[in-house]
Amino acid sequence: MHRFKTGFLAVVAAVVLAGDALARDIVDMTGRTVTVPDKIERVVTLGSVPVINSFVFAAGKADTLVSGLPVRFNAKRWSWQFVFAPQLRDGPDLQDANYAPDPEKILNARPDVALSFEKSTADILGANGVPTVLLRIQTPDDVKAGVRLVGNLLGNTDIGEQYAKYFDATLARIAAKIDAIPLDQRPTALYINPTNMTQPHLVAEWWLRAGGARSVTDNGRSEEVLTLSTETVIDANPDYIVLSDPGHIEALKRDATLSQLDAVKNGRILVAPMGAHTWGNRTVEQVLTVLWAASEFHPAQFPHAELVAEVKNFYATFFKTELNDAQVESILMSGRAS
């Protein structure tokens, strides 16, 4: 028996005989024990497909994916998914019109294992004989634990430690510069979806702080999605507004009230880059989000060239994809494209 451990997550790989095939038990990020084939060659992802795919990419196992990108994810906006795993473009959409898993299509894909965030999906697939491993990603430690889990699941048992060391070392380099910046010289910022008036992801509190900003919603909250009132946003009047979707820029400018924010009037609207997933949300690219934020808030301390070099290094090391400078700039500017 081999035991891999990180924080709250314990991944137990116990090789047993299941008929004529070898199998093992995996403890997923919700504490469920799932029996999976010892060798996994066919993987489907369900639900929040792009972010789950990013963990498969980081494990260096993009070629195991046999599902496609669901139609609800705009192919133009999510085009980097096809760069990291070209077969996704022609892979089957395994979810119905209501985004629920379609068991018949899933069984036709002959997966060895499925990955999802949803317990309801695991229940449906389990009833149809498809082992389903659940991820739960909210914090930076969860991101590292998720890479370790997926790596162990798919046979890359070294990637968890490699990714964690890279993650921690990169953040330490950034923190050494940020810590030297007085608090009153760090701008205030708000990560917001102005179409539904929410701060959509808890992890943004962390990367804004680590990137050298003072998030106006960083109040010790624990909920994943924070609903905001217009009055609260106006009172906070942040120096910067950060968005996850370029379409939200016009939503801000059209709103009679939000358009009066200093950040809007001064042109201090940022849109998080878009790689395998939106960097501002939960993704294995999270460490790059911190460096990007630091380069936007404190360009003198974090030159753009340093960001470009680190992005190239990250995708080459973990996604096994070599990008040139123009491609990196495309990712960094993708959020601003309409």
Coordinates of C-alpha atoms in Angstrom, one line a residue:
M1 CA 0.0 0.0 0.0
H2 CA 1.2 3.5 -0.9
R3 CA -0.1 6.5 1.0
F4 CA 0.1 10.0 -0.3
K5 CA -0.9 12.8 2.1
T6 CA -1.3 16.6 1.8
G7 CA -3.2 18.7 4.4
F8 CA -6.7 17.4 4.9
L9 CA -6.4 15.2 1.8
A10 CA -5.3 11.6 2.0
V11 CA -5.0 9.6 -1.2
V12 CA -4.8 5.9 -0.6
A13 CA -3.8 3.7 -3.5
A14 CA -4.5 0.2 -2.5
V15 CA -4.0 -2.3 -5.3
V16 CA -6.5 -5.1 -5.2
L17 CA -7.9 -7.7 -7.6
A18 CA -11.2 -6.9 -9.1
G19 CA -12.1 -9.9 -11.4
D20 CA -9.2 -10.1 -13.8
A21 CA -8.3 -6.4 -13.5
L22 CA -6.2 -4.5 -11.0
A23 CA -8.0 -1.8 -9.1
R24 CA -7.2 0.6 -6.2
D25 CA -9.0 2.8 -3.8
I26 CA -8.8 6.6 -4.0
V27 CA -10.0 8.9 -1.3
D28 CA -11.3 12.0 -3.1
M29 CA -11.5 15.6 -1.8
T30 CA -14.9 15.1 -0.2
G31 CA -13.7 12.1 1.8
R32 CA -15.4 9.5 -0.5
T33 CA -13.5 6.2 -1.1
V34 CA -13.7 5.4 -4.8
T35 CA -12.5 2.1 -6.4
V36 CA -10.8 2.9 -9.8
P37 CA -8.8 0.9 -12.3
D38 CA -5.1 0.7 -11.5
K39 CA -4.3 2.1 -14.9
I40 CA -6.5 4.9 -16.2
E41 CA -6.4 5.7 -19.9
R42 CA -9.9 7.3 -20.5
V43 CA -11.2 10.2 -18.4
V44 CA -14.4 12.2 -18.7
T45 CA -15.0 15.6 -16.9
L46 CA -18.5 16.8 -16.0
G47 CA -20.0 20.0 -14.7
S48 CA -17.4 22.8 -14.5
V49 CA -15.4 21.2 -17.3
P50 CA -12.8 23.8 -18.1
V51 CA -11.5 24.1 -14.5
I52 CA -11.5 20.3 -14.0
N53 CA -9.7 19.9 -17.3
S54 CA -7.0 22.3 -16.0
F55 CA -6.1 19.8 -13.2
V56 CA -5.8 17.0 -15.8
F57 CA -3.6 19.3 -17.9
A58 CA -1.4 20.1 -14.9
A59 CA -0.9 16.4 -14.2
G60 CA 0.5 16.1 -17.7
K61 CA -2.4 13.8 -18.7
A62 CA -4.3 15.9 -21.2
D63 CA -4.3 12.9 -23.7
T64 CA -6.5 10.8 -21.4
L65 CA -9.5 13.1 -21.8
V66 CA -12.2 11.5 -24.0
S67 CA -15.0 14.0 -23.4
G68 CA -15.5 17.3 -25.2
L69 CA -16.1 20.9 -24.2
P70 CA -19.9 21.3 -23.5
V71 CA -21.6 23.7 -25.9
R72 CA -22.5 26.1 -23.0
F73 CA -18.7 27.0 -22.9
N74 CA -18.2 29.3 -25.9
A75 CA -15.5 27.7 -28.1
K76 CA -13.9 31.1 -28.9
R77 CA -13.6 32.2 -25.3
W78 CA -12.3 28.8 -24.2
S79 CA -10.1 28.2 -27.2
W80 CA -6.9 27.5 -25.1
Q81 CA -8.6 24.3 -24.0
F82 CA -8.1 23.0 -27.5
V83 CA -4.4 24.0 -27.5
F84 CA -3.7 22.0 -24.4
A85 CA -5.9 19.1 -25.5
P86 CA -6.8 19.2 -29.2
Q87 CA -9.1 16.2 -29.0
L88 CA -11.5 18.2 -26.9
R89 CA -12.7 20.0 -30.0
D90 CA -14.3 16.9 -31.4
G91 CA -15.1 15.1 -28.2
P92 CA -18.7 14.4 -27.2
D93 CA -20.8 16.7 -25.0
L94 CA -21.8 14.4 -22.2
Q95 CA -24.3 16.7 -20.5
D96 CA -28.0 17.3 -21.4
A97 CA -29.7 20.6 -22.1
N98 CA -30.1 21.2 -18.3
Y99 CA -26.3 20.5 -17.8
A100 CA -27.0 17.2 -16.1
P101 CA -24.8 14.2 -17.0
D102 CA -26.2 12.0 -19.8
P103 CA -25.5 8.4 -18.7
E104 CA -26.0 6.9 -22.1
K105 CA -23.5 9.2 -23.8
I106 CA -21.1 8.8 -20.9
L107 CA -21.2 5.0 -21.1
N108 CA -20.6 5.3 -24.9
A109 CA -17.4 7.2 -24.2
R110 CA -16.1 4.1 -22.2
P111 CA -14.4 6.1 -19.4
D112 CA -12.2 4.5 -16.8
V113 CA -13.1 7.3 -14.4
A114 CA -15.0 10.6 -14.3
L115 CA -14.1 13.8 -12.5
S116 CA -16.6 16.3 -11.2
F117 CA -17.4 18.7 -8.4
E118 CA -21.0 17.5 -7.9
K119 CA -22.1 14.7 -5.5
S120 CA -25.3 14.3 -7.6
T121 CA -23.2 13.5 -10.6
A122 CA -21.2 10.9 -8.7
D123 CA -24.4 9.3 -7.6
I124 CA -25.8 9.1 -11.1
L125 CA -22.6 7.8 -12.6
G126 CA -22.0 5.3 -9.7
A127 CA -25.4 3.8 -10.3
N128 CA -24.2 3.2 -13.9
G129 CA -20.9 1.7 -13.0
V130 CA -18.7 4.7 -13.7
P131 CA -16.3 5.5 -10.8
T132 CA -16.4 9.2 -10.1
V133 CA -13.8 11.2 -8.2
L134 CA -14.9 14.5 -6.7
L135 CA -12.7 17.7 -6.4
R136 CA -13.4 20.5 -4.0
I137 CA -11.5 23.7 -4.8
Q138 CA -11.8 26.9 -2.8
T139 CA -8.4 27.8 -1.3
P140 CA -4.8 27.8 -2.6
D141 CA -4.2 24.6 -0.5
D142 CA -7.1 23.0 -2.2
V143 CA -5.5 23.8 -5.6
K144 CA -2.3 22.0 -4.6
A145 CA -4.2 19.1 -3.1
G146 CA -6.3 18.8 -6.3
V147 CA -3.1 18.6 -8.5
R148 CA -1.8 15.9 -6.1
L149 CA -5.0 13.9 -6.2
V150 CA -5.4 14.0 -10.0
G151 CA -1.7 13.2 -10.5
N152 CA -1.9 10.2 -8.2
L153 CA -5.2 9.1 -9.8
L154 CA -3.8 9.3 -13.4
G155 CA -0.4 7.7 -12.6
N156 CA 1.8 10.8 -12.2
T157 CA 2.7 10.5 -8.5
D158 CA 5.5 13.0 -8.6
I159 CA 3.5 16.0 -9.9
G160 CA 1.8 16.9 -6.6
E161 CA 5.1 17.6 -4.8
Q162 CA 6.6 19.3 -7.9
Y163 CA 3.6 21.6 -8.3
A164 CA 3.4 22.4 -4.6
K165 CA 7.1 23.3 -4.5
Y166 CA 6.8 25.5 -7.6
F167 CA 3.6 27.1 -6.2
D168 CA 5.2 27.9 -2.8
A169 CA 8.5 29.1 -4.2
T170 CA 6.9 31.4 -6.7
L171 CA 4.6 32.9 -4.1
A172 CA 7.5 33.4 -1.7
R173 CA 9.4 35.4 -4.4
I174 CA 6.4 37.6 -5.0
A175 CA 5.7 38.1 -1.3
A176 CA 9.3 39.2 -0.6
K177 CA 8.6 42.3 -2.8
I178 CA 5.0 42.9 -1.7
D179 CA 5.9 42.8 1.9
A180 CA 8.2 45.7 1.3
I181 CA 5.4 47.9 0.0
P182 CA 3.6 49.9 2.8
L183 CA -0.1 49.0 3.2
D184 CA -1.2 52.5 2.3
Q185 CA 0.6 52.2 -1.0
R186 CA -1.4 49.1 -2.0
P187 CA -4.5 50.0 -4.0
T188 CA -7.9 48.9 -3.1
A189 CA -9.6 46.5 -5.5
L190 CA -12.9 44.7 -6.1
Y191 CA -13.3 41.5 -8.0
I192 CA -16.9 41.6 -9.2
N193 CA -19.5 40.3 -11.7
P194 CA -21.5 43.4 -12.3
T195 CA -24.3 41.5 -14.1
N196 CA -25.4 39.8 -10.9
M197 CA -23.6 42.0 -8.3
T198 CA -21.5 39.3 -6.8
Q199 CA -17.9 38.7 -5.8
P200 CA -18.0 35.3 -7.5
H201 CA -15.1 33.3 -6.0
L202 CA -13.6 33.2 -2.5
V203 CA -10.2 32.5 -3.8
A204 CA -10.0 36.1 -5.3
E205 CA -9.6 37.4 -1.7
W206 CA -6.4 35.5 -1.5
W207 CA -4.8 36.4 -4.9
L208 CA -5.7 40.1 -4.6
R209 CA -4.0 40.3 -1.2
A210 CA -1.0 38.2 -2.4
G211 CA -0.8 40.4 -5.5
G212 CA -0.5 43.6 -3.4
A213 CA -4.0 45.0 -3.3
R214 CA -6.5 45.5 -0.5
S215 CA -9.7 43.8 -1.5
V216 CA -12.7 45.7 -0.3
T217 CA -14.6 42.4 0.3
D218 CA -11.8 40.7 2.2
N219 CA -13.6 40.6 5.6
G220 CA -13.0 37.1 6.7
R221 CA -15.8 35.7 4.6
S222 CA -16.1 32.0 4.1
E223 CA -18.9 31.7 1.5
E224 CA -17.9 31.0 -2.0
V225 CA -20.1 33.7 -3.6
L226 CA -20.7 37.0 -2.0
T227 CA -23.7 39.1 -3.0
L228 CA -23.1 42.8 -3.1
S229 CA -25.4 45.8 -3.0
T230 CA -24.9 48.8 -5.2
E231 CA -24.6 51.0 -2.1
T232 CA -21.8 48.8 -0.7
V233 CA -19.8 49.0 -3.9
I234 CA -20.3 52.8 -4.2
D235 CA -19.2 53.3 -0.5
A236 CA -16.1 51.1 -1.1
N237 CA -15.2 53.0 -4.3
P238 CA -12.2 50.8 -5.1
D239 CA -9.1 52.1 -6.9
Y240 CA -9.3 49.1 -9.3
I241 CA -12.2 46.9 -10.5
V242 CA -11.3 43.4 -11.7
L243 CA -13.6 41.4 -13.9
S244 CA -13.6 37.8 -15.1
D245 CA -15.4 38.5 -18.5
P246 CA -14.6 41.3 -21.0
G247 CA -18.3 41.6 -21.7
H248 CA -18.7 43.0 -18.1
I249 CA -16.8 46.2 -19.0
E250 CA -19.8 47.5 -20.9
A251 CA -22.2 46.4 -18.1
L252 CA -20.2 48.6 -15.8
K253 CA -20.1 51.6 -18.1
R254 CA -23.8 51.4 -18.9
D255 CA -24.9 51.3 -15.3
A256 CA -25.9 54.8 -14.2
T257 CA -24.5 54.3 -10.7
L258 CA -21.5 52.0 -11.1
S259 CA -20.2 54.1 -14.0
Q260 CA -19.6 56.8 -11.4
L261 CA -17.0 54.8 -9.6
D262 CA -13.5 56.2 -9.7
A263 CA -12.1 53.0 -11.1
V264 CA -14.5 53.3 -14.1
K265 CA -13.9 57.0 -14.7
N266 CA -10.1 56.6 -14.4
G267 CA -10.0 53.5 -16.7
R268 CA -8.7 51.3 -13.9
I269 CA -10.7 48.2 -15.0
L270 CA -8.8 45.0 -15.3
V271 CA -10.0 41.7 -16.8
A272 CA -8.4 38.5 -15.6
P273 CA -6.4 36.6 -18.3
M274 CA -7.9 33.5 -19.8
G275 CA -5.9 30.4 -20.3
A276 CA -7.2 26.9 -19.6
H277 CA -9.6 28.7 -17.3
T278 CA -10.3 32.3 -16.1
W279 CA -7.3 33.1 -13.9
G280 CA -9.4 35.0 -11.5
N281 CA -11.4 31.9 -10.6
R282 CA -10.4 28.5 -9.2
T283 CA -7.8 27.0 -11.5
V284 CA -4.3 25.5 -11.4
E285 CA -3.1 28.7 -13.0
Q286 CA -3.8 30.5 -9.7
V287 CA -0.2 31.1 -9.0
L288 CA 0.1 33.0 -12.3
T289 CA -2.9 35.1 -11.2
V290 CA -0.9 36.4 -8.3
L291 CA 2.0 37.5 -10.5
W292 CA -0.3 39.0 -13.0
A293 CA -2.1 41.0 -10.3
A294 CA 1.2 42.2 -8.8
S295 CA 2.4 43.3 -12.3
E296 CA -0.8 45.4 -12.7
F297 CA -0.9 46.9 -9.3
H298 CA 2.9 47.4 -8.9
P299 CA 4.5 47.4 -12.4
A300 CA 7.8 48.9 -11.1
Q301 CA 8.4 46.0 -8.8
F302 CA 7.0 43.4 -11.2
P303 CA 8.0 44.1 -14.8
H304 CA 5.9 42.7 -17.6
A305 CA 8.8 40.7 -19.1
E306 CA 9.0 38.8 -15.8
L307 CA 5.4 37.9 -16.1
V308 CA 5.7 36.7 -19.7
A309 CA 8.7 34.5 -18.8
E310 CA 6.9 32.9 -15.9
V311 CA 3.8 32.2 -17.9
K312 CA 5.9 30.4 -20.6
N313 CA 7.8 28.4 -17.9
F314 CA 4.5 27.4 -16.2
Y315 CA 2.8 26.0 -19.3
A316 CA 5.9 24.3 -20.5
T317 CA 6.6 22.6 -17.1
F318 CA 3.1 21.5 -16.2
F319 CA 0.9 21.6 -19.3
K320 CA 3.7 20.3 -21.5
T321 CA 3.0 23.0 -24.0
E322 CA 5.7 25.4 -25.3
L323 CA 4.3 28.9 -25.9
N324 CA 6.0 31.8 -27.7
D325 CA 5.8 35.4 -26.6
A326 CA 2.9 36.2 -28.9
Q327 CA 0.9 33.4 -27.5
V328 CA 1.5 34.5 -23.9
E329 CA 0.5 38.0 -24.8
S330 CA -2.7 36.6 -26.3
I331 CA -3.5 34.9 -23.0
L332 CA -2.7 38.0 -21.0
M333 CA -4.8 40.2 -23.2
S334 CA -7.6 37.6 -23.8
G335 CA -9.7 39.1 -21.1
R336 CA -9.8 42.4 -22.8
A337 CA -10.8 41.0 -26.2
S338 CA -14.5 41.3 -27.1

